[in-house]
PDB file of C-alpha atoms in Angstrom:
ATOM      1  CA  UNK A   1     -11.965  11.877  25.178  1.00 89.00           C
ATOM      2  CA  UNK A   2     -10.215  13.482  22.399  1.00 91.00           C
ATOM      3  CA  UNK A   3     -12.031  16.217  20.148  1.00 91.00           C
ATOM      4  CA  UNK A   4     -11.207  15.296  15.788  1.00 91.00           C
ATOM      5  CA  UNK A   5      -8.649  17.499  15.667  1.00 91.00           C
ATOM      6  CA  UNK A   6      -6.856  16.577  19.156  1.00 93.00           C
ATOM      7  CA  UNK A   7      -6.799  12.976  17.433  1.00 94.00           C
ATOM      8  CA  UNK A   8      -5.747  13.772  14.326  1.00 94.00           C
ATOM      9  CA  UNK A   9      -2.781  16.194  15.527  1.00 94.00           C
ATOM     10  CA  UNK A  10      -1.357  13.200  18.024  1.00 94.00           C
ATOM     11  CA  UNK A  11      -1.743  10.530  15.126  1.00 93.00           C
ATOM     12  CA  UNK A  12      -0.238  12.820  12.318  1.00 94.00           C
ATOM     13  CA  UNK A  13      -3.355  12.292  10.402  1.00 95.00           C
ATOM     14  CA  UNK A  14      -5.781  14.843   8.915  1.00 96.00           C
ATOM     15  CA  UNK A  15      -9.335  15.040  10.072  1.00 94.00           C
ATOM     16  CA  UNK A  16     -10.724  14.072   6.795  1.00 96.00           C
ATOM     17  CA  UNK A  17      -8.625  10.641   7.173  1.00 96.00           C
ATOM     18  CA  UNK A  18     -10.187  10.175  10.226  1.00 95.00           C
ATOM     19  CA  UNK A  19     -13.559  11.052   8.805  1.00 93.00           C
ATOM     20  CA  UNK A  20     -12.556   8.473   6.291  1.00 95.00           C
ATOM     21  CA  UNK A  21     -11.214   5.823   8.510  1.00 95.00           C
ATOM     22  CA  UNK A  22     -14.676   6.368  10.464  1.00 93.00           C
ATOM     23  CA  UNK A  23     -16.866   5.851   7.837  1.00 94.00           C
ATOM     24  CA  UNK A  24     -14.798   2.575   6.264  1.00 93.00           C
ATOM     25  CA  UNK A  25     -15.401   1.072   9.876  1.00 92.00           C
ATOM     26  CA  UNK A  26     -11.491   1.257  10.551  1.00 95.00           C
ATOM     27  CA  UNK A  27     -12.729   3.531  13.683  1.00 93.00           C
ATOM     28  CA  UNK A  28     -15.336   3.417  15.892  1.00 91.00           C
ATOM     29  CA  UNK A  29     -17.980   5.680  14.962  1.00 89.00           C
ATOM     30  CA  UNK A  30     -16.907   9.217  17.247  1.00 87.00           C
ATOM     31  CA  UNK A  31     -19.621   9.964  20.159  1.00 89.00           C
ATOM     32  CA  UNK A  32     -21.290  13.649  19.174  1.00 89.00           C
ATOM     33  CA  UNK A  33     -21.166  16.463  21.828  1.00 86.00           C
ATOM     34  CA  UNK A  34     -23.973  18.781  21.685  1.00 88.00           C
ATOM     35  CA  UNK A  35     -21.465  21.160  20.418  1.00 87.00           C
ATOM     36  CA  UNK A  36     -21.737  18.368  16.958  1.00 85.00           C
ATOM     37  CA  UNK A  37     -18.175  18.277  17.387  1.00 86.00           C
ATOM     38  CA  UNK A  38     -16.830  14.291  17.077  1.00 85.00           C
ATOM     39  CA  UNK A  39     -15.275  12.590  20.317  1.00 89.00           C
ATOM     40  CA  UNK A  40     -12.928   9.906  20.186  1.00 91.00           C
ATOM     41  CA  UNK A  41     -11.647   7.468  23.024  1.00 91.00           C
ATOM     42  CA  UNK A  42      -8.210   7.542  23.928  1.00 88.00           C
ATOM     43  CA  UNK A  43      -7.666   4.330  22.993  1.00 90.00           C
ATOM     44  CA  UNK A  44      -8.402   4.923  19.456  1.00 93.00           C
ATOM     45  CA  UNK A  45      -4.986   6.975  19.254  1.00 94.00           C
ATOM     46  CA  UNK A  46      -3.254   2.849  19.738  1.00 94.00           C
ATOM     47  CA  UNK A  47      -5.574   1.995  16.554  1.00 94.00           C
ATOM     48  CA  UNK A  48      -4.529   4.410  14.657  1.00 95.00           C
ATOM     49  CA  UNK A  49      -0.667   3.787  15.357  1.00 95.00           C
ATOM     50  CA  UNK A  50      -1.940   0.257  14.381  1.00 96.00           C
ATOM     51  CA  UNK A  51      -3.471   1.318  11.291  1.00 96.00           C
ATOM     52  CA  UNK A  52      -0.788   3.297  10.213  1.00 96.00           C
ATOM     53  CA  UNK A  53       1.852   0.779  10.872  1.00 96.00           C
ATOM     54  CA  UNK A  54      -0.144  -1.872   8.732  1.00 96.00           C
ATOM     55  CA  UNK A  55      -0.491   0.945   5.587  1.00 95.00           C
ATOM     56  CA  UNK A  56       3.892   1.497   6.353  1.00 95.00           C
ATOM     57  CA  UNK A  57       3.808  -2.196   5.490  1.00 94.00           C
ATOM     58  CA  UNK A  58       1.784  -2.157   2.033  1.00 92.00           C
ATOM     59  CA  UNK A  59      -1.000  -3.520   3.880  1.00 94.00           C
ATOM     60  CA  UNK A  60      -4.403  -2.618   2.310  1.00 93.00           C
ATOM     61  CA  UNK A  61      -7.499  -0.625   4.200  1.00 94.00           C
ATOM     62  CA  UNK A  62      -9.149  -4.458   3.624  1.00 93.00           C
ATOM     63  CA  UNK A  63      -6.580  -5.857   4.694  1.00 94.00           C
ATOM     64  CA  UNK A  64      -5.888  -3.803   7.730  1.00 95.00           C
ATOM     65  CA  UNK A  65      -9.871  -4.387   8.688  1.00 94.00           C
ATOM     66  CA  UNK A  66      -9.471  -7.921   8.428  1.00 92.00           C
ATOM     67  CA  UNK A  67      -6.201  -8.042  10.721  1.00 94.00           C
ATOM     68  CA  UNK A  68      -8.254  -5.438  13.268  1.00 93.00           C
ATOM     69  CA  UNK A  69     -11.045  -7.684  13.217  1.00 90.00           C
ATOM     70  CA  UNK A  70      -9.070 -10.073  14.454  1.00 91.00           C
ATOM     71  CA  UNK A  71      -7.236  -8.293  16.920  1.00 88.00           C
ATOM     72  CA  UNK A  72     -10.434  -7.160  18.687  1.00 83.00           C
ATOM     73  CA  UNK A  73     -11.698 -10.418  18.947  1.00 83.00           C
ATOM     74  CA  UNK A  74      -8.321 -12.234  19.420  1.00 83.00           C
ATOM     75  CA  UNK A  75      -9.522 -14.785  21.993  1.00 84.00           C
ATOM     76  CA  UNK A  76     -11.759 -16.052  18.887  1.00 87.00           C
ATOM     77  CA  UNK A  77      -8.871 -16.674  16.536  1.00 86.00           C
ATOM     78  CA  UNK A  78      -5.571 -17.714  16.376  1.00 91.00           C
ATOM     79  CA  UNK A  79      -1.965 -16.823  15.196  1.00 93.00           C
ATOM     80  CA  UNK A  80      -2.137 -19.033  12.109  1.00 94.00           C
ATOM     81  CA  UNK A  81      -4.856 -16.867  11.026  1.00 92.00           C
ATOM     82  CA  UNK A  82      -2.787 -13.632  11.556  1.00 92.00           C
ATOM     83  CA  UNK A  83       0.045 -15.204  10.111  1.00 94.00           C
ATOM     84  CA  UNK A  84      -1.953 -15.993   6.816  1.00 93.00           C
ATOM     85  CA  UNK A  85      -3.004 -12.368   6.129  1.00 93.00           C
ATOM     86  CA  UNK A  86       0.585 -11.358   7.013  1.00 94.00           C
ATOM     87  CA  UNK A  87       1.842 -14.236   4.564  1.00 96.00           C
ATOM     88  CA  UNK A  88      -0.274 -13.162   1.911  1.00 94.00           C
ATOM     89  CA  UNK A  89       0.671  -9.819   1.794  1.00 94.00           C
ATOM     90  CA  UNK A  90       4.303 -11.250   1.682  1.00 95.00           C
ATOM     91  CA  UNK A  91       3.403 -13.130  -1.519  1.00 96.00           C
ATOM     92  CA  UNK A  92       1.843  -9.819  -2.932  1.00 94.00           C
ATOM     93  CA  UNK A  93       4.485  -7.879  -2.002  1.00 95.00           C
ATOM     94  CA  UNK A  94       7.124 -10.742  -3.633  1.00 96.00           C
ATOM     95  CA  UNK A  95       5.257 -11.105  -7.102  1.00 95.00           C
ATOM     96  CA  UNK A  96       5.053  -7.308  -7.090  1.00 95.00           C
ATOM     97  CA  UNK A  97       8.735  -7.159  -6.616  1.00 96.00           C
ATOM     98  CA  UNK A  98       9.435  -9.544  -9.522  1.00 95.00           C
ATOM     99  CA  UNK A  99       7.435  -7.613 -11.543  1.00 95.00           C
ATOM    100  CA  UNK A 100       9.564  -4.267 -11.218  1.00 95.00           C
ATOM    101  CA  UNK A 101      12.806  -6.616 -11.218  1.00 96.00           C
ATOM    102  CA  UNK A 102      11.017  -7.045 -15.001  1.00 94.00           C
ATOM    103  CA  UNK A 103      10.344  -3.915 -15.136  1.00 92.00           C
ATOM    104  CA  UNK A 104      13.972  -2.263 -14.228  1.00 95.00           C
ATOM    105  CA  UNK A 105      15.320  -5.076 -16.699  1.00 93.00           C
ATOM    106  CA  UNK A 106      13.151  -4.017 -20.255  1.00 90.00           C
ATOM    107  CA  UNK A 107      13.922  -0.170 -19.295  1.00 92.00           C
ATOM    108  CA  UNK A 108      17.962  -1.147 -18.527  1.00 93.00           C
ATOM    109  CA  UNK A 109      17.760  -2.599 -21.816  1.00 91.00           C
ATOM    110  CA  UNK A 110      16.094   0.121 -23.693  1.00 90.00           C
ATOM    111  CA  UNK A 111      18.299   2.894 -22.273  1.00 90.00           C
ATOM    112  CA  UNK A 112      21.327   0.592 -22.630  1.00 90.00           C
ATOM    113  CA  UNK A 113      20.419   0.899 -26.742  1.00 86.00           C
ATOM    114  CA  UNK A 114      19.952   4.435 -26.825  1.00 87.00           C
ATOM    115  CA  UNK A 115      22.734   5.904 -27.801  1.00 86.00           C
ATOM    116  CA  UNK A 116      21.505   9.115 -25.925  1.00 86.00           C
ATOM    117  CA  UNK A 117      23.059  11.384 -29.036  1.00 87.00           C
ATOM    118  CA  UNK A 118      22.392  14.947 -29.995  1.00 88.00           C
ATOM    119  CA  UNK A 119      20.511  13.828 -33.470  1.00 85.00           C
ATOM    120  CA  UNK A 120      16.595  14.197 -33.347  1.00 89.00           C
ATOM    121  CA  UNK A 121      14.721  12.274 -31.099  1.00 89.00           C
ATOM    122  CA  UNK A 122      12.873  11.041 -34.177  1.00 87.00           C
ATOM    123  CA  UNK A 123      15.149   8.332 -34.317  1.00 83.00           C
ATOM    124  CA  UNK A 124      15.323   7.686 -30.899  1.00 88.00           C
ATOM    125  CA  UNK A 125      15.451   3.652 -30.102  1.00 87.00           C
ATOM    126  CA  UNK A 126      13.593   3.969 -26.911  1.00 90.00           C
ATOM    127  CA  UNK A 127      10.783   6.098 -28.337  1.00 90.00           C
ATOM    128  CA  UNK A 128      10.390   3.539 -31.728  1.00 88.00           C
ATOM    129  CA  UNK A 129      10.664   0.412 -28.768  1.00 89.00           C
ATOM    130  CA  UNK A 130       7.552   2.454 -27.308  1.00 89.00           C
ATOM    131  CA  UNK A 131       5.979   2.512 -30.400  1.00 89.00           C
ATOM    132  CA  UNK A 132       6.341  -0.639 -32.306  1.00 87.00           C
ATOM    133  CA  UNK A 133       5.656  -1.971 -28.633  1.00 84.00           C
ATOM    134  CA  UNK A 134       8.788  -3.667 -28.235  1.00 75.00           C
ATOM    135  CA  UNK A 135       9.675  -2.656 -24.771  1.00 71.00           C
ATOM    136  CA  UNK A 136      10.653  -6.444 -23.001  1.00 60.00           C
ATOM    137  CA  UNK A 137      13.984  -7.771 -23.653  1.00 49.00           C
ATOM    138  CA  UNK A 138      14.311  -9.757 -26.208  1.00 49.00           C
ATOM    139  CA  UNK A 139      15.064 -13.019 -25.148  1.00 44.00           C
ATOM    140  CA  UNK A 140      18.695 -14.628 -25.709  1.00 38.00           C
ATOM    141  CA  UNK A 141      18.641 -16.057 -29.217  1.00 41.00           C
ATOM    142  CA  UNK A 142      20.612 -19.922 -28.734  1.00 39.00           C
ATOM    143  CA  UNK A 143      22.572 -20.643 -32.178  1.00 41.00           C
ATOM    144  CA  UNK A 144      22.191 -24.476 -32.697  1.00 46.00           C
ATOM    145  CA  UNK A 145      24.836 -25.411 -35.023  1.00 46.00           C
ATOM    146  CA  UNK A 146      24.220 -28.415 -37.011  1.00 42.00           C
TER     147      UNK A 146
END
């Protein structure tokens, strides 16, 4: 048995984490000595690492229930199932990378019109794009000739 702060020192975590990761169910609810200090099983140390190594992923406290839920009842589910969560979170983690792609783009273009002068920042082209809300690229104008 490992008291809070023997836990938290192993895992790298602070004891209010734990305290937090207790009460969101990602822990086992600590045994009480009569001391009212909180307990833990060793094996809670392995779901931590667990934990954490989900969160290093971009894995959500949700998410990271759902994928302990079915680790601890693994006989009752299969690898498809795993696979989906982990999937998902692949997708989420894809749109959210074409999103700052986007995102790098509009700000490449606004600093690439800036002429990044002296002169007062009163006529600065990436504060105006700010405010007349014109902070996308434009998109290429095609010249039909007719």
């Amino acid at each position: 048995m490992l008291r809070i702060g023997e836990l938290a020192e192993r895992s790298g975590v602070s004891v209010d984490t734990l305290r937090y990761y207790e009460k969101e169910g990602l822990l086992p609810e600590a045994l009480r000595g009569d001391n009212g200090y909180r307990y833990y099983a060793a094996d809670n140390l392995e779901r931590l690492h667990f934990i954490l190594r989900a969160k290093r992923l971009g894995f959500t406290l949700a998410d990271i229930r759902e994928l302990l839920s079915l680790q601890v009842d693994a006989d009752a589910h299969t690898c498809e199932e795993v696979k989906r969560v982990a999937e998902d979170k692949l997708a989420a983690i894809d749109a959210r990378l074409a999103e700052l792609h986007h995102m790098r783009q509009a700000l490449a273009h606004l600093t690439d019109a800036c002429c990044g002068g002296p002169h007062a920042a009163t006529q600065c082209t990436i504060l105006t794009a700010f405010a007349n809300g014109k902070t996308a690229p434009e998109p290429l104008q095609h010249r039909h000739d007719a």
